[in-house]
XYZ file of N, CA, C and O in Angstrom:
608
model
N 18.127 0.069 -3.154
C 17.663 -1.260 -3.239
C 15.831 -0.034 -3.962
O 15.168 0.537 -3.666
N 16.635 -0.680 -6.136
C 15.251 0.553 -6.477
C 13.832 -0.296 -6.479
O 12.932 -1.739 -6.897
N 12.988 0.813 -5.670
C 11.344 0.490 -5.446
C 11.292 0.171 -7.011
O 10.037 -0.634 -6.456
N 10.872 0.986 -8.533
C 10.577 0.578 -9.120
C 11.118 -0.917 -9.067
O 9.246 -1.948 -9.038
N 12.004 -1.798 -9.326
C 11.411 -3.326 -9.239
C 11.099 -3.940 -8.412
O 9.694 -5.359 -8.904
N 11.837 -3.758 -7.253
C 9.634 -4.263 -6.300
C 9.059 -4.485 -6.820
O 8.318 -5.163 -6.411
N 8.536 -2.735 -6.355
C 6.796 -2.347 -7.292
C 6.401 -3.282 -7.766
O 5.555 -4.596 -8.017
N 6.926 -3.680 -9.654
C 6.878 -4.323 -10.438
C 6.573 -5.761 -10.128
O 5.887 -5.924 -10.362
N 7.285 -6.215 -9.617
C 7.451 -7.575 -8.936
C 6.636 -8.341 -8.165
O 5.108 -9.078 -7.877
N 5.721 -7.510 -6.960
C 5.026 -7.399 -7.025
C 3.014 -7.974 -7.206
O 2.654 -8.527 -6.743
N 3.579 -6.608 -8.297
C 2.399 -6.309 -9.105
C 2.030 -7.873 -9.984
O 1.137 -7.923 -9.326
N 3.433 -8.232 -10.371
C 2.788 -9.181 -11.381
C 2.444 -10.397 -10.701
O 1.873 -11.403 -10.645
N 3.092 -10.328 -9.354
C 2.987 -11.983 -8.042
C 1.534 -10.967 -7.966
O 0.671 -12.076 -8.049
N 0.422 -10.182 -7.774
C -0.490 -10.006 -7.775
C -1.649 -10.128 -8.639
O -2.939 -10.457 -8.194
N -1.409 -9.579 -9.833
C -2.404 -9.700 -10.537
C -2.957 -11.086 -10.630
O -4.093 -11.497 -11.091
N -1.967 -11.661 -10.849
C -1.807 -12.853 -10.640
C -3.548 -13.788 -9.835
O -5.102 -14.575 -9.773
N -3.970 -12.929 -8.593
C -4.685 -13.536 -7.965
C -6.108 -12.499 -8.418
O -7.212 -13.581 -8.047
N -6.251 -11.707 -9.542
C -7.384 -11.758 -10.381
C -7.366 -10.000 -11.074
O -6.996 -9.336 -11.010
N -7.056 -11.315 -12.498
C -6.378 -9.884 -13.535
C -7.591 -9.306 -14.506
O -7.214 -8.498 -14.918
N -8.995 -9.230 -13.876
C -9.618 -8.330 -13.966
C -9.546 -6.572 -13.117
O -10.173 -5.838 -14.030
N -8.400 -6.482 -12.522
C -8.737 -5.663 -11.936
C -7.076 -4.791 -12.268
O -5.904 -5.199 -12.167
N -7.271 -3.896 -12.846
C -6.375 -2.470 -13.848
C -5.242 -1.536 -12.431
O -5.814 -1.370 -11.472
N -3.964 -2.375 -12.199
C -3.232 -2.354 -11.419
C -1.642 -1.477 -12.805
O -1.661 -1.780 -12.359
N -2.434 0.381 -12.226
C -0.983 1.258 -12.565
C 0.026 1.636 -11.894
O -0.552 1.954 -10.847
N 1.483 1.720 -12.292
C 2.764 2.086 -12.072
C 2.925 3.458 -12.542
O 3.202 3.616 -13.600
N 2.707 4.328 -11.580
C 3.402 5.105 -12.508
C 4.525 6.371 -11.378
O 4.877 5.922 -10.302
N 5.471 6.606 -12.344
C 6.535 6.827 -11.589
C 7.568 7.304 -12.631
O 7.381 7.851 -13.863
N 9.007 7.824 -12.336
C 9.505 9.010 -13.570
C 10.749 8.335 -13.808
O 11.699 8.255 -12.501
N 11.105 8.493 -14.449
C 12.482 7.202 -15.094
C 13.625 8.487 -14.530
O 15.105 8.222 -13.976
N 13.202 9.825 -14.658
C 14.276 10.529 -13.398
C 14.618 11.117 -12.505
O 15.882 11.284 -12.914
N 13.809 10.418 -12.000
C 14.279 9.701 -10.152
C 14.500 8.644 -9.790
O 14.527 7.689 -10.823
N 15.695 8.583 -8.592
C 16.303 8.801 -8.090
C 15.228 7.807 -7.337
O 15.617 7.947 -5.922
N 15.089 6.624 -7.654
C 14.040 5.638 -6.693
C 14.322 4.192 -5.870
O 14.285 3.385 -5.969
N 15.747 4.624 -5.495
C 16.396 3.371 -5.156
C 16.091 4.169 -3.061
O 16.455 5.254 -3.271
N 16.685 3.349 -2.633
C 16.388 3.932 -1.032
C 17.336 2.137 -0.825
O 17.352 1.602 0.062
N 18.547 2.494 0.569
C 18.391 1.926 1.313
C 17.593 1.741 2.333
O 17.576 1.804 3.098
N 17.173 0.033 2.558
C 16.876 -1.096 2.489
C 16.975 -2.104 2.672
O 17.543 -2.464 2.151
N 16.022 -2.650 3.646
C 15.963 -4.309 3.978
C 14.932 -4.497 2.618
O 13.670 -4.900 2.632
N 15.069 -5.676 1.517
C 14.945 -5.429 0.610
C 13.392 -6.193 0.073
O 12.357 -6.104 -0.149
N 13.701 -7.107 1.238
C 11.845 -8.183 1.456
C 11.250 -7.613 2.947
O 10.426 -7.842 2.236
N 11.733 -6.703 3.548
C 10.985 -6.611 4.525
C 10.062 -5.207 3.870
O 9.049 -4.728 3.762
N 10.412 -4.570 3.358
C 10.121 -3.150 2.135
C 9.113 -4.095 0.560
O 8.275 -3.577 0.662
N 9.457 -5.227 -0.198
C 8.426 -5.836 -0.294
C 7.056 -6.211 0.040
O 6.687 -6.598 -0.235
N 7.725 -6.922 1.284
C 6.726 -7.405 2.026
C 5.489 -6.092 2.743
O 4.025 -7.137 2.809
N 6.604 -5.416 2.930
C 5.116 -3.751 2.758
C 4.513 -4.001 1.283
O 3.205 -3.386 1.389
N 5.562 -3.541 0.606
C 4.405 -3.701 -1.206
C 3.027 -3.806 -1.030
O 2.445 -4.229 -1.197
N 3.882 -5.796 -1.122
C 2.805 -6.672 -1.372
C 1.721 -6.809 -0.271
O 0.596 -7.137 -0.571
N 1.436 -6.045 1.187
C 0.843 -6.707 2.040
C 0.007 -5.455 2.013
O -1.998 -5.669 2.001
N -0.045 -4.151 1.475
C -0.616 -3.360 0.918
C -1.573 -2.942 -0.305
O -2.472 -2.734 -0.674
N -0.438 -3.299 -1.836
C -2.063 -3.869 -2.904
C -1.806 -5.086 -2.460
O -3.634 -5.135 -2.568
N -2.771 -6.203 -1.408
C -2.720 -7.591 -1.438
C -4.186 -7.086 -1.142
O -5.359 -7.424 -0.755
N -3.880 -5.668 -0.278
C -5.177 -5.409 0.863
C -5.671 -4.191 0.098
O -7.333 -4.657 0.476
N -5.753 -3.444 -1.364
C -6.026 -2.957 -1.046
C -7.249 -4.261 -2.768
O -8.669 -3.156 -2.574
N -6.418 -4.866 -3.289
C -7.410 -6.344 -3.486
C -8.161 -6.944 -2.760
O -9.363 -6.904 -3.306
N -8.456 -7.303 -1.821
C -9.313 -7.239 -0.690
C -10.537 -6.548 -0.127
O -11.197 -6.562 -0.357
N -9.856 -5.461 -1.205
C -10.641 -4.215 -0.499
C -11.737 -3.935 -1.583
O -12.883 -3.975 -1.811
N -10.904 -4.099 -2.602
C -12.061 -4.438 -3.677
C -13.159 -5.189 -3.916
O -14.345 -5.022 -4.124
N -12.391 -6.478 -3.627
C -14.127 -7.941 -3.368
C -14.477 -7.212 -2.695
O -16.153 -7.959 -2.674
N -14.361 -6.808 -1.403
C -15.739 -6.644 -0.510
C -16.302 -5.317 -1.536
O -17.696 -5.584 -0.508
N -15.868 -4.417 -2.096
C -16.751 -3.175 -1.990
C -18.309 -4.558 -3.560
O -18.812 -4.489 -3.525
N -17.740 -5.243 -3.984
C -17.795 -6.312 -4.945
C -19.202 -6.561 -4.157
O -20.156 -6.875 -5.141
N -18.752 -7.629 -3.672
C -19.604 -7.237 -2.860
C -21.053 -7.383 -2.872
O -22.351 -7.907 -1.532
N -19.951 -5.974 -1.989
C -21.428 -5.882 -1.479
C -22.432 -4.487 -1.823
O -23.636 -3.919 -2.621
N -21.947 -3.916 -3.477
C -22.468 -3.134 -4.872
C -22.080 -4.034 -6.260
O -22.864 -3.054 -7.250
N -21.460 -5.305 -6.376
C -22.325 -5.516 -7.784
C -20.633 -5.320 -8.402
O -19.983 -3.961 -7.068
N -20.667 -5.247 -9.543
C -19.352 -5.258 -10.822
C -19.307 -3.457 -10.659
O -20.124 -2.972 -10.885
N -17.770 -3.858 -11.108
C -17.588 -1.833 -10.912
C -16.318 -1.828 -11.508
O -15.483 -3.379 -12.156
N -15.573 -0.600 -12.569
C -14.678 -0.967 -12.763
C -13.222 -0.884 -12.113
O -13.028 0.677 -11.580
N -12.964 -1.782 -12.081
C -11.534 -2.814 -10.290
C -10.431 -1.731 -10.749
O -9.755 -2.227 -12.180
N -10.019 -0.672 -10.219
C -8.695 0.036 -9.954
C -7.563 0.278 -8.943
O -7.918 0.586 -7.454
N -6.233 0.003 -9.100
C -5.417 0.854 -8.148
C -4.393 0.950 -8.661
O -3.282 0.674 -10.002
N -4.042 2.375 -8.275
C -3.455 3.294 -8.759
C -1.651 3.030 -7.799
O -1.979 3.277 -6.563
N -0.342 3.219 -7.851
C 1.057 2.954 -7.850
C 1.571 3.438 -7.821
O 1.275 3.841 -9.277
N 1.915 4.946 -6.853
C 2.783 5.585 -7.844
C 3.276 6.677 -6.393
O 3.843 6.056 -5.631
N 5.427 6.609 -7.018
C 6.544 6.723 -6.771
C 6.782 7.964 -6.573
O 6.791 8.268 -7.985
N 7.582 8.904 -6.368
C 8.317 9.250 -6.093
C 8.943 10.289 -6.444
O 9.310 9.655 -4.411
N 10.642 10.566 -5.778
C 10.989 11.649 -5.150
C 11.186 12.712 -5.162
O 11.105 13.417 -6.246
N 11.851 12.788 -4.257
C 12.336 14.389 -3.458
C 13.170 14.068 -2.918
O 14.071 13.057 -2.846
N 14.174 15.685 -2.211
C 16.198 15.201 -1.875
C 15.715 14.865 0.049
O 16.693 14.642 -0.357
N 14.838 14.515 0.089
C 14.658 14.290 0.947
C 14.216 13.110 1.991
O 14.633 11.708 2.101
N 13.206 12.468 1.012
C 12.339 11.073 1.141
C 11.550 11.072 -0.487
O 12.170 11.357 -1.472
N 10.980 9.339 0.003
C 10.840 8.680 -1.354
C 9.354 8.493 -1.035
O 8.421 8.101 0.171
N 8.089 9.191 -1.564
C 7.084 9.004 -1.075
C 6.433 8.028 -1.949
O 7.076 7.784 -3.835
N 5.656 6.872 -1.731
C 5.007 5.492 -1.943
C 2.838 5.634 -1.398
O 2.798 6.248 -1.426
N 2.700 6.164 -3.157
C 1.094 6.733 -2.703
C 0.513 5.785 -3.601
O 0.725 5.036 -3.806
N -0.427 5.166 -2.822
C -1.692 3.622 -3.322
C -2.682 4.637 -2.696
O -4.030 4.833 -1.926
N -2.885 4.195 -4.576
C -5.032 4.693 -4.121
C -5.585 3.432 -4.869
O -4.920 2.816 -6.037
N -7.005 3.302 -4.612
C -7.486 2.241 -4.516
C -8.803 2.101 -4.560
O -9.393 2.998 -4.348
N -10.394 1.518 -5.514
C -11.622 2.257 -5.107
C -12.309 1.175 -5.171
O -13.830 0.244 -5.680
N -11.574 0.993 -3.327
C -12.682 -0.584 -2.701
C -13.934 0.389 -1.614
O -14.031 1.209 -2.510
N -13.491 -0.264 -0.463
C -14.897 -0.414 0.658
C -14.122 0.973 1.073
O -14.640 1.480 1.614
N -12.191 1.141 0.943
C -12.351 2.689 1.802
C -12.504 2.711 3.673
O -12.248 1.547 3.895
N -12.395 3.830 4.105
C -12.164 4.329 5.615
C -12.646 4.965 5.416
O -12.567 5.067 7.476
N -14.027 5.341 5.201
C -14.786 6.103 5.696
C -15.298 5.774 7.167
O -15.916 5.872 7.577
N -15.743 4.944 7.267
C -16.480 4.318 7.949
C -15.078 3.835 9.781
O -15.464 4.101 10.716
N -13.887 4.482 9.395
C -13.371 4.203 10.482
C -14.317 5.358 11.371
O -13.120 5.550 12.603
N -14.376 6.714 10.513
C -13.485 8.416 11.089
C -12.480 8.458 11.860
O -11.456 8.182 11.401
N -12.632 9.207 12.990
C -11.589 9.643 14.260
C -10.748 8.182 14.369
O -9.570 8.516 14.326
N -11.318 7.159 14.478
C -10.337 5.556 15.161
C -10.176 5.502 14.062
O -9.491 3.743 13.540
N -9.323 5.901 12.532
C -8.198 4.802 11.880
C -7.187 4.366 12.305
O -6.733 3.362 11.682
N -6.276 5.112 12.729
C -5.319 4.990 13.454
C -5.419 3.056 13.370
O -4.415 2.236 14.105
N -6.630 2.562 14.109
C -6.521 1.394 15.258
C -6.619 0.705 14.435
O -5.916 -0.757 14.408
N -6.175 0.444 12.644
C -5.967 -0.268 11.755
C -4.507 -0.779 12.085
O -4.091 -1.397 11.915
N -3.976 0.272 12.255
C -2.971 -0.658 13.015
C -1.620 -1.099 13.883
O -1.037 -1.670 14.552
N -3.619 -1.449 15.318
C -2.606 -1.883 16.494
C -3.086 -3.428 15.844
O -4.243 -3.760 15.054
N -2.107 -4.142 16.639
C -2.132 -5.708 16.415
C -3.282 -5.872 16.800
O -4.117 -6.326 17.665
N -4.145 -7.380 15.849
C -5.281 -8.374 16.008
C -6.377 -7.492 15.651
O -7.272 -7.732 16.301
N -5.920 -5.925 15.438
C -7.283 -5.614 14.600
C -7.686 -5.958 13.599
O -6.734 -5.657 12.523
N -8.980 -5.618 13.653
C -9.515 -6.390 11.665
C -10.645 -6.730 11.618
O -11.618 -6.247 12.451
N -10.987 -6.331 10.385
C -12.241 -5.966 9.499
C -12.947 -7.498 8.651
O -13.939 -6.826 8.458
N -11.806 -7.554 8.382
C -11.768 -8.515 7.596
C -12.267 -10.085 8.466
O -12.315 -10.425 9.281
N -12.957 -11.096 7.994
C -13.916 -12.129 8.235
C -12.932 -13.168 8.190
O -13.332 -14.030 9.962
N -12.053 -13.712 7.773
C -10.510 -13.782 8.549
C -9.102 -13.248 8.317
O -8.758 -13.906 8.845
N -10.271 -12.352 8.899
C -8.531 -12.066 8.741
C -7.719 -11.661 10.707
O -8.215 -12.156 11.594
N -5.876 -11.468 10.470
C -5.801 -11.442 12.020
C -5.389 -10.032 12.327
O -5.450 -10.074 13.405
N -5.353 -10.000 11.264
C -5.063 -8.330 12.488
C -3.885 -7.720 12.502
O -3.803 -6.973 12.649
N -2.515 -9.285 11.541
C -1.919 -8.840 12.224
C -0.460 -7.849 10.933
O 0.038 -7.665 11.024
N -1.204 -7.676 9.438
C -0.580 -7.267 8.253
C -0.261 -5.575 8.175
O 0.326 -5.656 8.403
N -1.557 -4.864 8.962
C -1.284 -3.694 8.569
C -0.245 -2.757 9.879
O 0.534 -2.438 10.373
N 0.156 -3.595 11.329
C 0.881 -3.576 12.771
C 2.463 -3.673 11.687
O 3.310 -2.905 12.448
N 2.573 -5.158 10.988
C 3.510 -5.308 10.783
C 4.217 -4.714 9.455
O 5.628 -3.916 9.785
N 3.576 -4.001 8.753
C 3.603 -2.515 8.328
C 4.157 -1.929 8.383
O 5.255 -0.958 8.139
N 3.746 -1.564 9.555
C 3.074 0.064 10.118
C 5.663 0.022 11.223
O 6.151 0.746 10.700
N 5.463 -1.537 11.559
C 7.317 -1.769 12.382
C 8.000 -2.013 10.765
O 9.159 -0.963 10.489
N 6.983 -2.130 9.898
C 8.783 -2.482 8.947
C 9.186 -0.149 8.548
O 10.092 0.152 8.478
N 7.592 0.047 7.633
C 7.782 1.939 7.663
C 8.587 1.794 8.610
O 9.547 3.008 8.559
N 8.183 2.146 10.254
C 8.754 2.832 10.997
C 10.686 2.635 11.453
O 10.822 3.398 11.549
N 10.951 1.391 11.220
C 12.018 1.166 11.461
C 13.125 1.424 9.833
O 14.278 0.996 9.907
N 12.356 1.885 9.127
C 12.560 1.849 8.063
C 12.889 4.379 7.962
O 12.966 4.529 6.528
N 12.736 4.479 8.857
C 12.437 5.924 8.632
C 11.423 6.283 7.941
O 12.363 7.820 7.220
N 10.485 5.741 7.912
C 9.310 6.379 7.321
C 8.034 6.423 7.844
O 7.983 6.579 9.169
N 6.872 6.656 7.293
C 5.652 7.188 7.984
C 4.362 6.630 6.988
O 5.072 6.501 5.933
N 3.936 6.237 7.773
C 2.283 5.346 6.858
C 1.005 6.874 6.672
O 0.805 6.860 8.279
N 0.577 6.931 6.375
C -0.732 7.495 6.144
C -1.886 6.835 5.894
O -2.013 6.802 4.009
N -2.953 6.483 6.524
C -4.347 6.621 5.335
C -5.119 7.184 4.999
O -5.577 7.866 6.558
N -5.641 7.501 3.961
C -6.460 7.988 4.194
C -8.281 7.882 3.514
O -7.626 7.406 2.254
N -9.106 8.616 3.324
C -10.292 8.193 3.340
C -10.422 8.827 2.081
O -10.030 11.067 1.486
N -10.709 8.586 1.349
C -11.026 9.611 0.064
C -12.867 9.053 -0.400
O -13.173 7.975 -0.107
N -12.718 10.029 -1.341
C -15.251 9.537 -2.146
C -14.451 8.436 -2.112
O -16.253 7.293 -2.235
N -14.111 7.681 -3.881
C -14.703 6.691 -4.101
C -12.797 5.724 -3.699
O -12.617 5.173 -4.524
N -13.112 5.136 -2.441
C -11.728 4.620 -2.086
C -11.293 4.526 -0.731
O -11.567 5.574 0.170
N -9.715 4.360 -0.999
C -9.009 4.591 -0.023
C -6.902 5.450 -0.414
O -7.515 4.785 -1.764
N -6.365 6.124 0.227
C -5.758 6.846 -0.463
C -4.447 6.445 0.738
O -4.937 6.427 1.378
N -3.201 5.380 0.530
C -2.689 5.067 1.181
C -1.614 5.267 1.110
O -0.984 5.807 0.060
N -0.757 6.980 1.848
C 0.612 7.248 1.640
C 1.509 6.908 2.904
O 1.499 6.952 3.904
N 2.963 6.536 1.465
C 3.396 6.444 2.942
C 5.306 7.408 2.599
O 5.365 7.166 1.292
N 5.920 7.648 3.766
C 6.900 7.894 3.388
C 8.070 7.220 4.000
O 8.428 8.122 4.807
N 9.151 7.742 2.794
C 10.389 6.848 3.799
C 11.246 7.830 3.414
O 12.248 9.197 2.297
N 12.327 8.398 4.485
C 12.503 9.546 4.409
C 14.132 8.535 4.498
O 14.879 8.159 4.559
N 15.446 9.611 2.871
C 16.379 9.085 3.014
C 17.460 9.298 3.554
O 17.311 10.043 4.566
N 18.410 8.170 3.938
C 19.487 8.440 4.998
C 20.695 9.317 4.498
O 21.579 9.025 2.698
N 21.528 9.829 5.381
C 22.031 10.660 4.303
C 23.986 9.148 4.554
O 23.574 8.384 4.944
């Protein structure tokens, strides 16, 4: 499956929820950005991660007022893996400190109406596809790095 196509499809769907957020996809057309994967499951991962970024930006708006809202999605290929990096300027992960891995636990949520299942499902799908996910606090938002190791 071509991951650029999957990402673009999900960006187009999610842009409709808030057209004021700039979502930028960065990739090299010279790379083979395809992965042997379950198309629906990986699409669910991409959708959920971008949706969470949008919600994080909305939470920051509620706290600080309007700002230049941005999400950057970068995908790149290496001989052994494909890396998917998502950076947003929402509320970020700083409040979690050393307990950041808790957000992968089922039913753990910081959202008023959240179920706490989204990221645990995302993590399971990524693990099932020979991948890993990392949540990285940055100065003005959050960075999520997902690595899918290619199968021989």
